[in-house]
Short mmCIF file of the N, C-alpha and C atoms (twelve columns), coordinates in Angstrom:
data_MODEL
# 
_entry.id   MODEL 
# 
loop_
_atom_site.group_PDB 
_atom_site.id 
_atom_site.type_symbol 
_atom_site.label_atom_id 
_atom_site.label_alt_id 
_atom_site.label_comp_id 
_atom_site.label_asym_id 
_atom_site.label_seq_id 
_atom_site.Cartn_x 
_atom_site.Cartn_y 
_atom_site.Cartn_z 
_atom_site.pdbx_PDB_model_num 
ATOM 1   N N  . MET A 1   -123.632 -48.118 91.739  1 
ATOM 2   C CA . MET A 1   -122.300 -47.141 91.609  1 
ATOM 3   C C  . MET A 1   -121.146 -47.095 90.262  1 
ATOM 4   N N  . ASN A 2   -120.457 -45.674 90.711  1 
ATOM 5   C CA . ASN A 2   -119.664 -45.483 89.811  1 
ATOM 6   C C  . ASN A 2   -118.695 -46.162 89.771  1 
ATOM 7   N N  . SER A 3   -117.817 -46.287 88.834  1 
ATOM 8   C CA . SER A 3   -116.072 -46.847 88.637  1 
ATOM 9   C C  . SER A 3   -115.539 -44.585 88.679  1 
ATOM 10  N N  . ILE A 4   -114.434 -45.154 89.027  1 
ATOM 11  C CA . ILE A 4   -113.308 -43.901 89.503  1 
ATOM 12  C C  . ILE A 4   -112.212 -44.443 88.414  1 
ATOM 13  N N  . LEU A 5   -112.073 -42.862 87.850  1 
ATOM 14  C CA . LEU A 5   -110.779 -43.064 87.381  1 
ATOM 15  C C  . LEU A 5   -110.139 -41.773 87.406  1 
ATOM 16  N N  . ILE A 6   -108.748 -41.656 88.093  1 
ATOM 17  C CA . ILE A 6   -107.854 -40.042 88.310  1 
ATOM 18  C C  . ILE A 6   -106.913 -40.801 87.528  1 
ATOM 19  N N  . GLU A 7   -106.536 -40.187 86.797  1 
ATOM 20  C CA . GLU A 7   -105.080 -39.623 86.108  1 
ATOM 21  C C  . GLU A 7   -103.806 -39.744 86.787  1 
ATOM 22  N N  . ALA A 8   -102.881 -40.126 86.803  1 
ATOM 23  C CA . ALA A 8   -101.414 -40.201 87.713  1 
ATOM 24  C C  . ALA A 8   -100.852 -38.682 87.218  1 
ATOM 25  N N  . THR A 9   -100.472 -38.238 88.186  1 
ATOM 26  C CA . THR A 9   -99.781  -36.546 88.196  1 
ATOM 27  C C  . THR A 9   -98.355  -36.884 88.549  1 
ATOM 28  N N  . GLU A 10  -97.173  -35.986 88.536  1 
ATOM 29  C CA . GLU A 10  -96.047  -36.173 89.118  1 
ATOM 30  C C  . GLU A 10  -95.956  -36.313 90.593  1 
ATOM 31  N N  . SER A 11  -96.880  -35.573 90.985  1 
ATOM 32  C CA . SER A 11  -97.142  -35.770 93.272  1 
ATOM 33  C C  . SER A 11  -98.504  -37.096 93.488  1 
ATOM 34  N N  . THR A 12  -99.026  -37.393 91.993  1 
ATOM 35  C CA . THR A 12  -100.431 -38.054 92.770  1 
ATOM 36  C C  . THR A 12  -100.541 -39.818 91.532  1 
ATOM 37  N N  . PRO A 13  -100.800 -40.720 92.324  1 
ATOM 38  C CA . PRO A 13  -101.038 -41.871 92.140  1 
ATOM 39  C C  . PRO A 13  -102.079 -42.198 90.728  1 
ATOM 40  N N  . ALA A 14  -102.238 -42.977 89.746  1 
ATOM 41  C CA . ALA A 14  -103.533 -42.839 89.595  1 
ATOM 42  C C  . ALA A 14  -104.327 -44.320 90.262  1 
ATOM 43  N N  . ILE A 15  -105.372 -43.837 90.402  1 
ATOM 44  C CA . ILE A 15  -106.479 -44.849 90.584  1 
ATOM 45  C C  . ILE A 15  -107.441 -45.204 90.073  1 
ATOM 46  N N  . LYS A 16  -107.916 -46.337 89.914  1 
ATOM 47  C CA . LYS A 16  -108.956 -46.850 89.318  1 
ATOM 48  C C  . LYS A 16  -109.401 -47.927 90.376  1 
ATOM 49  N N  . CYS A 17  -110.980 -47.510 90.024  1 
ATOM 50  C CA . CYS A 17  -111.947 -47.734 90.836  1 
ATOM 51  C C  . CYS A 17  -113.117 -48.899 89.840  1 
ATOM 52  N N  . ASP A 18  -112.929 -50.092 89.549  1 
ATOM 53  C CA . ASP A 18  -114.203 -50.351 88.590  1 
ATOM 54  C C  . ASP A 18  -114.984 -51.136 89.953  1 
ATOM 55  N N  . PHE A 19  -116.444 -50.475 89.332  1 
ATOM 56  C CA . PHE A 19  -117.610 -51.780 90.752  1 
ATOM 57  C C  . PHE A 19  -117.790 -53.412 90.168  1 
ATOM 58  N N  . GLU A 20  -117.924 -52.565 88.747  1 
ATOM 59  C CA . GLU A 20  -118.346 -54.147 88.275  1 
ATOM 60  C C  . GLU A 20  -117.488 -55.458 87.970  1 
ATOM 61  N N  . HIS A 21  -116.267 -54.692 87.522  1 
ATOM 62  C CA . HIS A 21  -115.172 -55.802 88.141  1 
ATOM 63  C C  . HIS A 21  -114.602 -56.424 89.095  1 
ATOM 64  N N  . GLU A 22  -115.184 -55.163 90.162  1 
ATOM 65  C CA . GLU A 22  -114.463 -55.123 91.658  1 
ATOM 66  C C  . GLU A 22  -113.072 -55.086 91.934  1 
ATOM 67  N N  . PHE A 23  -112.352 -54.335 91.279  1 
ATOM 68  C CA . PHE A 23  -111.491 -54.003 91.724  1 
ATOM 69  C C  . PHE A 23  -110.834 -52.546 91.899  1 
ATOM 70  N N  . ILE A 24  -109.923 -52.247 92.716  1 
ATOM 71  C CA . ILE A 24  -108.985 -50.865 93.256  1 
ATOM 72  C C  . ILE A 24  -107.923 -50.922 92.291  1 
ATOM 73  N N  . GLU A 25  -107.252 -50.219 91.647  1 
ATOM 74  C CA . GLU A 25  -105.476 -50.350 91.448  1 
ATOM 75  C C  . GLU A 25  -105.123 -48.644 91.822  1 
ATOM 76  N N  . ILE A 26  -104.240 -48.700 92.200  1 
ATOM 77  C CA . ILE A 26  -103.671 -47.887 92.593  1 
ATOM 78  C C  . ILE A 26  -101.931 -47.392 92.409  1 
ATOM 79  N N  . SER A 27  -101.411 -46.566 91.395  1 
ATOM 80  C CA . SER A 27  -100.293 -47.294 90.669  1 
ATOM 81  C C  . SER A 27  -99.626  -45.601 90.497  1 
ATOM 82  N N  . GLY A 28  -98.145  -45.731 91.013  1 
ATOM 83  C CA . GLY A 28  -97.634  -44.269 90.822  1 
ATOM 84  C C  . GLY A 28  -96.711  -43.883 92.241  1 
ATOM 85  N N  . ARG A 29  -96.570  -42.375 91.981  1 
ATOM 86  C CA . ARG A 29  -95.833  -41.669 93.176  1 
ATOM 87  C C  . ARG A 29  -97.187  -41.139 93.778  1 
ATOM 88  N N  . SER A 30  -96.983  -41.177 95.333  1 
ATOM 89  C CA . SER A 30  -98.266  -40.403 96.335  1 
ATOM 90  C C  . SER A 30  -97.212  -39.295 96.732  1 
ATOM 91  N N  . ILE A 31  -97.195  -38.259 96.870  1 
ATOM 92  C CA . ILE A 31  -96.534  -37.025 97.377  1 
ATOM 93  C C  . ILE A 31  -97.862  -36.193 97.362  1 
ATOM 94  N N  . PRO A 32  -98.825  -36.052 97.070  1 
ATOM 95  C CA . PRO A 32  -99.765  -34.733 97.322  1 
ATOM 96  C C  . PRO A 32  -99.850  -33.981 97.862  1 
ATOM 97  N N  . GLU A 33  -99.946  -32.901 97.439  1 
ATOM 98  C CA . GLU A 33  -100.418 -31.563 98.592  1 
ATOM 99  C C  . GLU A 33  -100.796 -31.580 100.199 1 
ATOM 100 N N  . ASN A 34  -102.526 -32.277 99.710  1 
ATOM 101 C CA . ASN A 34  -102.857 -32.330 100.090 1 
ATOM 102 C C  . ASN A 34  -104.000 -34.431 100.385 1 
ATOM 103 N N  . ALA A 35  -103.300 -34.539 100.947 1 
ATOM 104 C CA . ALA A 35  -103.348 -36.680 101.101 1 
ATOM 105 C C  . ALA A 35  -105.114 -36.991 101.388 1 
ATOM 106 N N  . VAL A 36  -105.066 -36.186 102.617 1 
ATOM 107 C CA . VAL A 36  -106.741 -36.671 102.712 1 
ATOM 108 C C  . VAL A 36  -107.715 -36.412 101.806 1 
ATOM 109 N N  . GLU A 37  -107.679 -34.923 101.429 1 
ATOM 110 C CA . GLU A 37  -108.545 -34.222 99.947  1 
ATOM 111 C C  . GLU A 37  -108.394 -35.839 98.697  1 
ATOM 112 N N  . PHE A 38  -107.076 -36.335 98.189  1 
ATOM 113 C CA . PHE A 38  -107.293 -36.872 97.341  1 
ATOM 114 C C  . PHE A 38  -107.460 -38.577 97.561  1 
ATOM 115 N N  . TYR A 39  -106.930 -38.716 98.934  1 
ATOM 116 C CA . TYR A 39  -107.820 -40.006 98.802  1 
ATOM 117 C C  . TYR A 39  -109.583 -40.288 98.915  1 
ATOM 118 N N  . SER A 40  -110.103 -38.867 99.720  1 
ATOM 119 C CA . SER A 40  -111.596 -39.223 100.200 1 
ATOM 120 C C  . SER A 40  -112.296 -39.578 98.968  1 
ATOM 121 N N  . PRO A 41  -112.138 -39.600 97.816  1 
ATOM 122 C CA . PRO A 41  -112.990 -40.279 96.923  1 
ATOM 123 C C  . PRO A 41  -113.168 -41.994 97.032  1 
ATOM 124 N N  . LEU A 42  -111.440 -42.539 97.500  1 
ATOM 125 C CA . LEU A 42  -111.477 -43.703 97.068  1 
ATOM 126 C C  . LEU A 42  -112.188 -44.476 98.787  1 
ATOM 127 N N  . ALA A 43  -112.028 -43.556 99.362  1 
ATOM 128 C CA . ALA A 43  -112.452 -43.976 101.127 1 
ATOM 129 C C  . ALA A 43  -113.801 -43.941 100.848 1 
ATOM 130 N N  . LYS A 44  -114.797 -42.916 99.895  1 
ATOM 131 C CA . LYS A 44  -115.930 -42.950 100.084 1 
ATOM 132 C C  . LYS A 44  -116.529 -44.034 99.025  1 
ATOM 133 N N  . TRP A 45  -115.988 -44.358 98.287  1 
ATOM 134 C CA . TRP A 45  -116.123 -45.500 96.795  1 
ATOM 135 C C  . TRP A 45  -116.244 -46.847 97.842  1 
ATOM 136 N N  . LEU A 46  -115.072 -46.934 98.274  1 
ATOM 137 C CA . LEU A 46  -114.966 -48.271 99.470  1 
ATOM 138 C C  . LEU A 46  -116.260 -48.273 100.142 1 
ATOM 139 N N  . LYS A 47  -116.482 -47.487 101.217 1 
ATOM 140 C CA . LYS A 47  -117.301 -47.185 101.962 1 
ATOM 141 C C  . LYS A 47  -118.901 -47.625 101.066 1 
ATOM 142 N N  . ASP A 48  -119.026 -46.918 100.127 1 
ATOM 143 C CA . ASP A 48  -120.164 -47.454 99.497  1 
ATOM 144 C C  . ASP A 48  -120.241 -48.948 98.946  1 
ATOM 145 N N  . TYR A 49  -118.970 -49.241 98.238  1 
ATOM 146 C CA . TYR A 49  -118.807 -50.820 98.397  1 
ATOM 147 C C  . TYR A 49  -119.114 -51.633 99.287  1 
ATOM 148 N N  . GLN A 50  -118.909 -51.535 100.262 1 
ATOM 149 C CA . GLN A 50  -119.291 -52.294 101.454 1 
ATOM 150 C C  . GLN A 50  -120.856 -52.326 101.962 1 
ATOM 151 N N  . LYS A 51  -121.506 -51.361 100.986 1 
ATOM 152 C CA . LYS A 51  -122.982 -51.638 101.386 1 
ATOM 153 C C  . LYS A 51  -123.805 -52.348 100.284 1 
ATOM 154 N N  . THR A 52  -123.026 -52.827 99.526  1 
ATOM 155 C CA . THR A 52  -123.586 -53.388 97.928  1 
ATOM 156 C C  . THR A 52  -123.325 -54.912 98.222  1 
ATOM 157 N N  . SER A 53  -123.775 -56.008 97.165  1 
ATOM 158 C CA . SER A 53  -123.777 -56.918 97.282  1 
ATOM 159 C C  . SER A 53  -122.491 -57.904 96.449  1 
ATOM 160 N N  . LYS A 54  -122.014 -57.046 95.991  1 
ATOM 161 C CA . LYS A 54  -120.408 -57.209 95.764  1 
ATOM 162 C C  . LYS A 54  -119.728 -58.266 96.858  1 
ATOM 163 N N  . GLN A 55  -119.318 -59.143 96.477  1 
ATOM 164 C CA . GLN A 55  -118.653 -60.535 97.234  1 
ATOM 165 C C  . GLN A 55  -116.899 -60.222 97.125  1 
ATOM 166 N N  . ASN A 56  -116.213 -59.939 96.032  1 
ATOM 167 C CA . ASN A 56  -114.743 -60.409 95.781  1 
ATOM 168 C C  . ASN A 56  -114.508 -58.935 95.734  1 
ATOM 169 N N  . LEU A 57  -113.731 -58.054 96.412  1 
ATOM 170 C CA . LEU A 57  -112.270 -57.113 96.047  1 
ATOM 171 C C  . LEU A 57  -111.355 -57.387 95.983  1 
ATOM 172 N N  . ASN A 58  -110.482 -56.803 94.745  1 
ATOM 173 C CA . ASN A 58  -109.263 -57.094 95.024  1 
ATOM 174 C C  . ASN A 58  -108.440 -55.909 94.642  1 
ATOM 175 N N  . LEU A 59  -107.688 -55.427 95.126  1 
ATOM 176 C CA . LEU A 59  -106.873 -54.163 95.898  1 
ATOM 177 C C  . LEU A 59  -105.298 -54.378 95.784  1 
ATOM 178 N N  . ILE A 60  -105.142 -53.684 94.224  1 
ATOM 179 C CA . ILE A 60  -103.482 -53.430 93.677  1 
ATOM 180 C C  . ILE A 60  -102.966 -52.793 93.734  1 
ATOM 181 N N  . PHE A 61  -101.592 -52.610 94.798  1 
ATOM 182 C CA . PHE A 61  -101.293 -51.208 94.970  1 
ATOM 183 C C  . PHE A 61  -99.578  -51.674 94.040  1 
ATOM 184 N N  . PHE A 62  -99.900  -50.702 93.251  1 
ATOM 185 C CA . PHE A 62  -97.851  -50.152 92.479  1 
ATOM 186 C C  . PHE A 62  -97.090  -48.894 92.658  1 
ATOM 187 N N  . LEU A 63  -97.035  -48.682 93.856  1 
ATOM 188 C CA . LEU A 63  -96.415  -47.630 94.411  1 
ATOM 189 C C  . LEU A 63  -94.801  -47.520 94.408  1 
ATOM 190 N N  . ASP A 64  -94.307  -45.917 93.818  1 
ATOM 191 C CA . ASP A 64  -93.007  -46.121 93.426  1 
ATOM 192 C C  . ASP A 64  -92.642  -45.160 94.836  1 
ATOM 193 N N  . TYR A 65  -93.396  -44.731 95.661  1 
ATOM 194 C CA . TYR A 65  -92.863  -43.980 96.383  1 
ATOM 195 C C  . TYR A 65  -94.116  -43.600 97.209  1 
ATOM 196 N N  . ILE A 66  -94.203  -43.096 98.413  1 
ATOM 197 C CA . ILE A 66  -95.072  -42.787 99.625  1 
ATOM 198 C C  . ILE A 66  -94.928  -42.007 100.305 1 
ATOM 199 N N  . ASN A 67  -95.248  -40.716 100.613 1 
ATOM 200 C CA . ASN A 67  -95.110  -39.502 101.693 1 
ATOM 201 C C  . ASN A 67  -95.422  -39.816 103.144 1 
ATOM 202 N N  . SER A 68  -95.044  -39.420 104.250 1 
ATOM 203 C CA . SER A 68  -95.794  -39.856 105.026 1 
ATOM 204 C C  . SER A 68  -97.223  -39.625 105.569 1 
ATOM 205 N N  . ILE A 69  -97.517  -38.589 104.727 1 
ATOM 206 C CA . ILE A 69  -99.429  -38.624 104.789 1 
ATOM 207 C C  . ILE A 69  -99.795  -39.372 104.201 1 
ATOM 208 N N  . SER A 70  -99.395  -39.635 102.649 1 
ATOM 209 C CA . SER A 70  -100.108 -40.333 102.127 1 
ATOM 210 C C  . SER A 70  -100.136 -41.573 102.703 1 
ATOM 211 N N  . TYR A 71  -99.153  -42.351 103.339 1 
ATOM 212 C CA . TYR A 71  -98.712  -43.860 104.074 1 
ATOM 213 C C  . TYR A 71  -99.920  -44.392 105.216 1 
ATOM 214 N N  . LYS A 72  -100.321 -42.968 106.046 1 
ATOM 215 C CA . LYS A 72  -101.024 -42.758 106.936 1 
ATOM 216 C C  . LYS A 72  -102.488 -42.829 105.995 1 
ATOM 217 N N  . MET A 73  -102.697 -42.346 105.426 1 
ATOM 218 C CA . MET A 73  -104.201 -42.423 104.429 1 
ATOM 219 C C  . MET A 73  -104.182 -43.959 103.297 1 
ATOM 220 N N  . VAL A 74  -103.091 -43.897 102.818 1 
ATOM 221 C CA . VAL A 74  -102.985 -46.047 102.466 1 
ATOM 222 C C  . VAL A 74  -103.575 -46.573 103.406 1 
ATOM 223 N N  . PHE A 75  -103.136 -46.762 104.716 1 
ATOM 224 C CA . PHE A 75  -103.221 -47.546 106.215 1 
ATOM 225 C C  . PHE A 75  -104.354 -47.283 105.746 1 
ATOM 226 N N  . GLU A 76  -105.569 -45.946 106.423 1 
ATOM 227 C CA . GLU A 76  -106.696 -46.157 106.204 1 
ATOM 228 C C  . GLU A 76  -107.417 -46.552 105.475 1 
ATOM 229 N N  . ILE A 77  -107.420 -46.294 104.145 1 
ATOM 230 C CA . ILE A 77  -107.749 -47.333 103.348 1 
ATOM 231 C C  . ILE A 77  -107.619 -48.590 103.343 1 
ATOM 232 N N  . LEU A 78  -106.777 -49.268 103.657 1 
ATOM 233 C CA . LEU A 78  -106.911 -50.488 104.132 1 
ATOM 234 C C  . LEU A 78  -107.374 -50.905 104.923 1 
ATOM 235 N N  . LEU A 79  -107.617 -49.891 105.949 1 
ATOM 236 C CA . LEU A 79  -108.621 -50.527 107.263 1 
ATOM 237 C C  . LEU A 79  -109.955 -50.093 106.749 1 
ATOM 238 N N  . ILE A 80  -110.270 -49.535 105.999 1 
ATOM 239 C CA . ILE A 80  -111.708 -49.741 105.590 1 
ATOM 240 C C  . ILE A 80  -112.032 -51.394 104.752 1 
ATOM 241 N N  . ALA A 81  -110.725 -51.484 103.809 1 
ATOM 242 C CA . ALA A 81  -110.714 -52.499 103.685 1 
ATOM 243 C C  . ALA A 81  -110.745 -53.917 103.878 1 
ATOM 244 N N  . GLU A 82  -110.561 -53.599 105.309 1 
ATOM 245 C CA . GLU A 82  -110.414 -54.514 106.425 1 
ATOM 246 C C  . GLU A 82  -111.570 -54.465 107.008 1 
ATOM 247 N N  . LYS A 83  -112.862 -53.525 107.728 1 
ATOM 248 C CA . LYS A 83  -113.548 -53.769 107.689 1 
ATOM 249 C C  . LYS A 83  -114.478 -54.622 106.760 1 
ATOM 250 N N  . ILE A 84  -114.810 -54.097 106.016 1 
ATOM 251 C CA . ILE A 84  -115.436 -55.296 104.558 1 
ATOM 252 C C  . ILE A 84  -115.012 -56.376 104.365 1 
ATOM 253 N N  . LYS A 85  -114.223 -56.733 104.931 1 
ATOM 254 C CA . LYS A 85  -113.454 -58.295 104.963 1 
ATOM 255 C C  . LYS A 85  -114.449 -58.871 106.306 1 
ATOM 256 N N  . GLN A 86  -114.849 -58.374 107.198 1 
ATOM 257 C CA . GLN A 86  -115.218 -58.409 108.046 1 
ATOM 258 C C  . GLN A 86  -116.545 -58.398 108.611 1 
ATOM 259 N N  . ASP A 87  -116.830 -57.955 107.413 1 
ATOM 260 C CA . ASP A 87  -117.914 -57.759 107.155 1 
ATOM 261 C C  . ASP A 87  -118.922 -59.352 106.583 1 
ATOM 262 N N  . GLY A 88  -117.985 -59.938 106.208 1 
ATOM 263 C CA . GLY A 88  -118.116 -61.224 105.245 1 
ATOM 264 C C  . GLY A 88  -117.590 -61.354 103.945 1 
ATOM 265 N N  . LYS A 89  -117.153 -59.936 103.393 1 
ATOM 266 C CA . LYS A 89  -116.859 -60.164 102.230 1 
ATOM 267 C C  . LYS A 89  -115.401 -60.862 102.105 1 
ATOM 268 N N  . THR A 90  -114.944 -60.955 100.300 1 
ATOM 269 C CA . THR A 90  -113.628 -61.290 100.414 1 
ATOM 270 C C  . THR A 90  -112.674 -60.506 99.913  1 
ATOM 271 N N  . ILE A 91  -111.416 -60.537 100.457 1 
ATOM 272 C CA . ILE A 91  -111.168 -58.882 100.082 1 
ATOM 273 C C  . ILE A 91  -109.529 -59.628 99.763  1 
ATOM 274 N N  . SER A 92  -108.823 -59.330 98.751  1 
ATOM 275 C CA . SER A 92  -107.466 -59.549 98.922  1 
ATOM 276 C C  . SER A 92  -106.764 -58.514 98.064  1 
ATOM 277 N N  . ILE A 93  -105.739 -58.173 98.601  1 
ATOM 278 C CA . ILE A 93  -104.629 -57.367 98.024  1 
ATOM 279 C C  . ILE A 93  -103.205 -57.892 97.201  1 
ATOM 280 N N  . LEU A 94  -102.787 -57.704 95.980  1 
ATOM 281 C CA . LEU A 94  -101.535 -57.484 95.293  1 
ATOM 282 C C  . LEU A 94  -100.458 -56.869 95.992  1 
ATOM 283 N N  . TRP A 95  -99.983  -56.391 96.237  1 
ATOM 284 C CA . TRP A 95  -98.534  -55.157 96.991  1 
ATOM 285 C C  . TRP A 95  -97.195  -56.102 95.469  1 
ATOM 286 N N  . LYS A 96  -97.482  -54.946 94.575  1 
ATOM 287 C CA . LYS A 96  -96.402  -54.698 93.995  1 
ATOM 288 C C  . LYS A 96  -95.184  -53.651 93.810  1 
ATOM 289 N N  . TYR A 97  -94.162  -54.044 94.110  1 
ATOM 290 C CA . TYR A 97  -92.891  -53.198 94.063  1 
ATOM 291 C C  . TYR A 97  -91.810  -53.389 92.814  1 
ATOM 292 N N  . GLU A 98  -91.323  -52.442 92.735  1 
ATOM 293 C CA . GLU A 98  -89.612  -52.727 91.612  1 
ATOM 294 C C  . GLU A 98  -88.489  -53.242 91.974  1 
ATOM 295 N N  . GLU A 99  -88.315  -54.533 91.567  1 
ATOM 296 C CA . GLU A 99  -86.993  -54.880 91.967  1 
ATOM 297 C C  . GLU A 99  -86.208  -54.191 92.595  1 
ATOM 298 N N  . ASP A 100 -85.555  -54.861 94.165  1 
ATOM 299 C CA . ASP A 100 -84.704  -53.740 94.769  1 
ATOM 300 C C  . ASP A 100 -85.293  -52.719 95.533  1 
ATOM 301 N N  . ASP A 101 -86.129  -52.290 95.019  1 
ATOM 302 C CA . ASP A 101 -87.238  -51.498 96.292  1 
ATOM 303 C C  . ASP A 101 -87.267  -52.184 97.768  1 
ATOM 304 N N  . ASP A 102 -86.451  -52.163 98.142  1 
ATOM 305 C CA . ASP A 102 -86.681  -52.826 99.545  1 
ATOM 306 C C  . ASP A 102 -87.491  -51.810 100.277 1 
ATOM 307 N N  . GLN A 103 -88.002  -50.118 100.624 1 
ATOM 308 C CA . GLN A 103 -88.735  -49.881 101.055 1 
ATOM 309 C C  . GLN A 103 -90.063  -49.927 100.556 1 
ATOM 310 N N  . ILE A 104 -90.321  -49.843 99.022  1 
ATOM 311 C CA . ILE A 104 -91.880  -50.258 98.904  1 
ATOM 312 C C  . ILE A 104 -92.152  -51.480 99.561  1 
ATOM 313 N N  . LEU A 105 -91.231  -52.779 99.564  1 
ATOM 314 C CA . LEU A 105 -91.564  -54.062 99.976  1 
ATOM 315 C C  . LEU A 105 -91.742  -53.849 101.622 1 
ATOM 316 N N  . GLU A 106 -90.995  -53.132 102.061 1 
ATOM 317 C CA . GLU A 106 -91.219  -53.169 104.206 1 
ATOM 318 C C  . GLU A 106 -92.313  -52.565 104.191 1 
ATOM 319 N N  . GLU A 107 -92.962  -51.699 103.576 1 
ATOM 320 C CA . GLU A 107 -93.968  -51.338 103.927 1 
ATOM 321 C C  . GLU A 107 -95.318  -51.673 103.560 1 
ATOM 322 N N  . GLY A 108 -95.403  -52.011 102.507 1 
ATOM 323 C CA . GLY A 108 -96.517  -53.445 102.183 1 
ATOM 324 C C  . GLY A 108 -96.375  -54.515 103.133 1 
ATOM 325 N N  . THR A 109 -95.341  -54.873 103.554 1 
ATOM 326 C CA . THR A 109 -95.098  -56.160 104.587 1 
ATOM 327 C C  . THR A 109 -95.446  -55.605 105.780 1 
ATOM 328 N N  . TYR A 110 -95.476  -54.626 105.974 1 
ATOM 329 C CA . TYR A 110 -95.550  -53.601 107.488 1 
ATOM 330 C C  . TYR A 110 -97.202  -53.656 107.817 1 
ATOM 331 N N  . PHE A 111 -97.953  -53.063 106.542 1 
ATOM 332 C CA . PHE A 111 -99.491  -53.023 106.272 1 
ATOM 333 C C  . PHE A 111 -99.801  -54.578 106.792 1 
ATOM 334 N N  . SER A 112 -99.235  -55.652 105.775 1 
ATOM 335 C CA . SER A 112 -100.051 -56.862 106.305 1 
ATOM 336 C C  . SER A 112 -99.818  -57.362 107.543 1 
ATOM 337 N N  . SER A 113 -98.544  -57.329 108.029 1 
ATOM 338 C CA . SER A 113 -98.825  -57.321 109.548 1 
ATOM 339 C C  . SER A 113 -99.530  -57.071 110.168 1 
ATOM 340 N N  . LYS A 114 -99.897  -55.628 110.021 1 
ATOM 341 C CA . LYS A 114 -101.086 -55.088 110.809 1 
ATOM 342 C C  . LYS A 114 -102.697 -55.566 110.902 1 
ATOM 343 N N  . LEU A 115 -102.997 -56.159 109.208 1 
ATOM 344 C CA . LEU A 115 -104.044 -56.219 108.780 1 
ATOM 345 C C  . LEU A 115 -104.307 -57.939 108.618 1 
ATOM 346 N N  . ASP A 116 -105.957 -57.904 108.807 1 
ATOM 347 C CA . ASP A 116 -106.361 -59.703 108.647 1 
ATOM 348 C C  . ASP A 116 -107.221 -59.520 107.533 1 
ATOM 349 N N  . ILE A 117 -105.820 -59.083 106.434 1 
ATOM 350 C CA . ILE A 117 -106.193 -59.618 104.850 1 
ATOM 351 C C  . ILE A 117 -104.986 -59.912 104.675 1 
ATOM 352 N N  . PRO A 118 -105.581 -61.111 103.300 1 
ATOM 353 C CA . PRO A 118 -104.256 -60.946 102.401 1 
ATOM 354 C C  . PRO A 118 -103.954 -60.587 101.678 1 
ATOM 355 N N  . PHE A 119 -102.445 -60.892 101.659 1 
ATOM 356 C CA . PHE A 119 -101.504 -59.985 101.320 1 
ATOM 357 C C  . PHE A 119 -101.010 -60.394 99.952  1 
ATOM 358 N N  . SER A 120 -100.315 -60.389 98.836  1 
ATOM 359 C CA . SER A 120 -99.581  -61.016 98.057  1 
ATOM 360 C C  . SER A 120 -98.544  -60.277 97.404  1 
ATOM 361 N N  . PHE A 121 -97.494  -60.396 97.211  1 
ATOM 362 C CA . PHE A 121 -96.273  -59.346 96.841  1 
ATOM 363 C C  . PHE A 121 -95.767  -60.226 95.760  1 
ATOM 364 N N  . GLU A 122 -95.336  -58.993 94.560  1 
ATOM 365 C CA . GLU A 122 -94.928  -59.309 93.395  1 
ATOM 366 C C  . GLU A 122 -93.994  -58.415 92.681  1 
ATOM 367 N N  . GLU A 123 -92.980  -58.553 92.586  1 
ATOM 368 C CA . GLU A 123 -91.620  -58.008 92.108  1 
ATOM 369 C C  . GLU A 123 -91.902  -57.630 90.764  1 
ATOM 370 N N  . VAL A 124 -91.966  -56.884 90.481  1 
ATOM 371 C CA . VAL A 124 -91.649  -56.015 88.923  1 
ATOM 372 C C  . VAL A 124 -89.860  -55.817 88.520  1 
ATOM 373 N N  . PRO A 125 -89.841  -56.466 87.221  1 
ATOM 374 C CA . PRO A 125 -88.474  -55.573 86.799  1 
ATOM 375 C C  . PRO A 125 -88.610  -54.091 86.845  1 
ATOM 376 N N  . GLU A 126 -87.423  -53.544 87.143  1 
ATOM 377 C CA . GLU A 126 -87.609  -52.372 87.642  1 
ATOM 378 C C  . GLU A 126 -88.106  -51.241 86.439  1 
ATOM 379 N N  . SER A 127 -88.125  -51.370 85.214  1 
ATOM 380 C CA . SER A 127 -88.777  -50.491 84.185  1 
ATOM 381 C C  . SER A 127 -90.575  -50.585 84.118  1 
ATOM 382 N N  . GLY A 128 -91.254  -51.306 84.951  1 
ATOM 383 C CA . GLY A 128 -92.225  -51.861 85.417  1 
ATOM 384 C C  . GLY A 128 -93.008  -50.602 85.867  1 
ATOM 385 N N  . LEU A 129 -93.091  -49.664 86.269  1 
ATOM 386 C CA . LEU A 129 -94.268  -48.769 86.300  1 
ATOM 387 C C  . LEU A 129 -94.830  -48.402 85.233  1 
ATOM 388 N N  . SER A 130 -95.851  -48.574 85.050  1 
ATOM 389 C CA . SER A 130 -96.965  -47.566 84.047  1 
ATOM 390 C C  . SER A 130 -97.644  -46.546 84.481  1 
ATOM 391 N N  . PHE A 131 -97.849  -45.156 84.166  1 
ATOM 392 C CA . PHE A 131 -98.172  -43.998 84.463  1 
ATOM 393 C C  . PHE A 131 -99.000  -43.612 83.530  1 
# 
C-alpha cells in the first residue's frame, strides 16, 4: 500500500498517510472548492488500510479552519476510522489546536462526543502551525 503526500495550499491542508508507520496527519486550512474530491484519496486510503493486517493507526489533525463541507468530510473520514476500530484495530486521534482557538477545539470535542474512538487534545502555541 502506498503512502500519500499532499502539499498544503492556501485553501487545502497538507495530508500525509504513512502506511509503514501507520499514521495520517492532516494540517492546515481546509476550504477546498471541492471537498469531496479533495478528501476522496484519503477516504480510499483508509478503506484500503482497513483490509490490511496493520493494527495501530494514529490520526493527527492540526487544522486552523474548517469550512462546512470540509467539516462534513472530516466527519466522514472519522466514521471510516470508527469502522476500522469496530473491526478490532486500534485507532487513536490526536486533535491539535492553537491556544485560544476555541472554535477548532469545540469542533474536535464535538467529533469526539459522536464517535467511539479515543481522542487526545493538544494545545499548541499560537505560531505552531507548520504548512
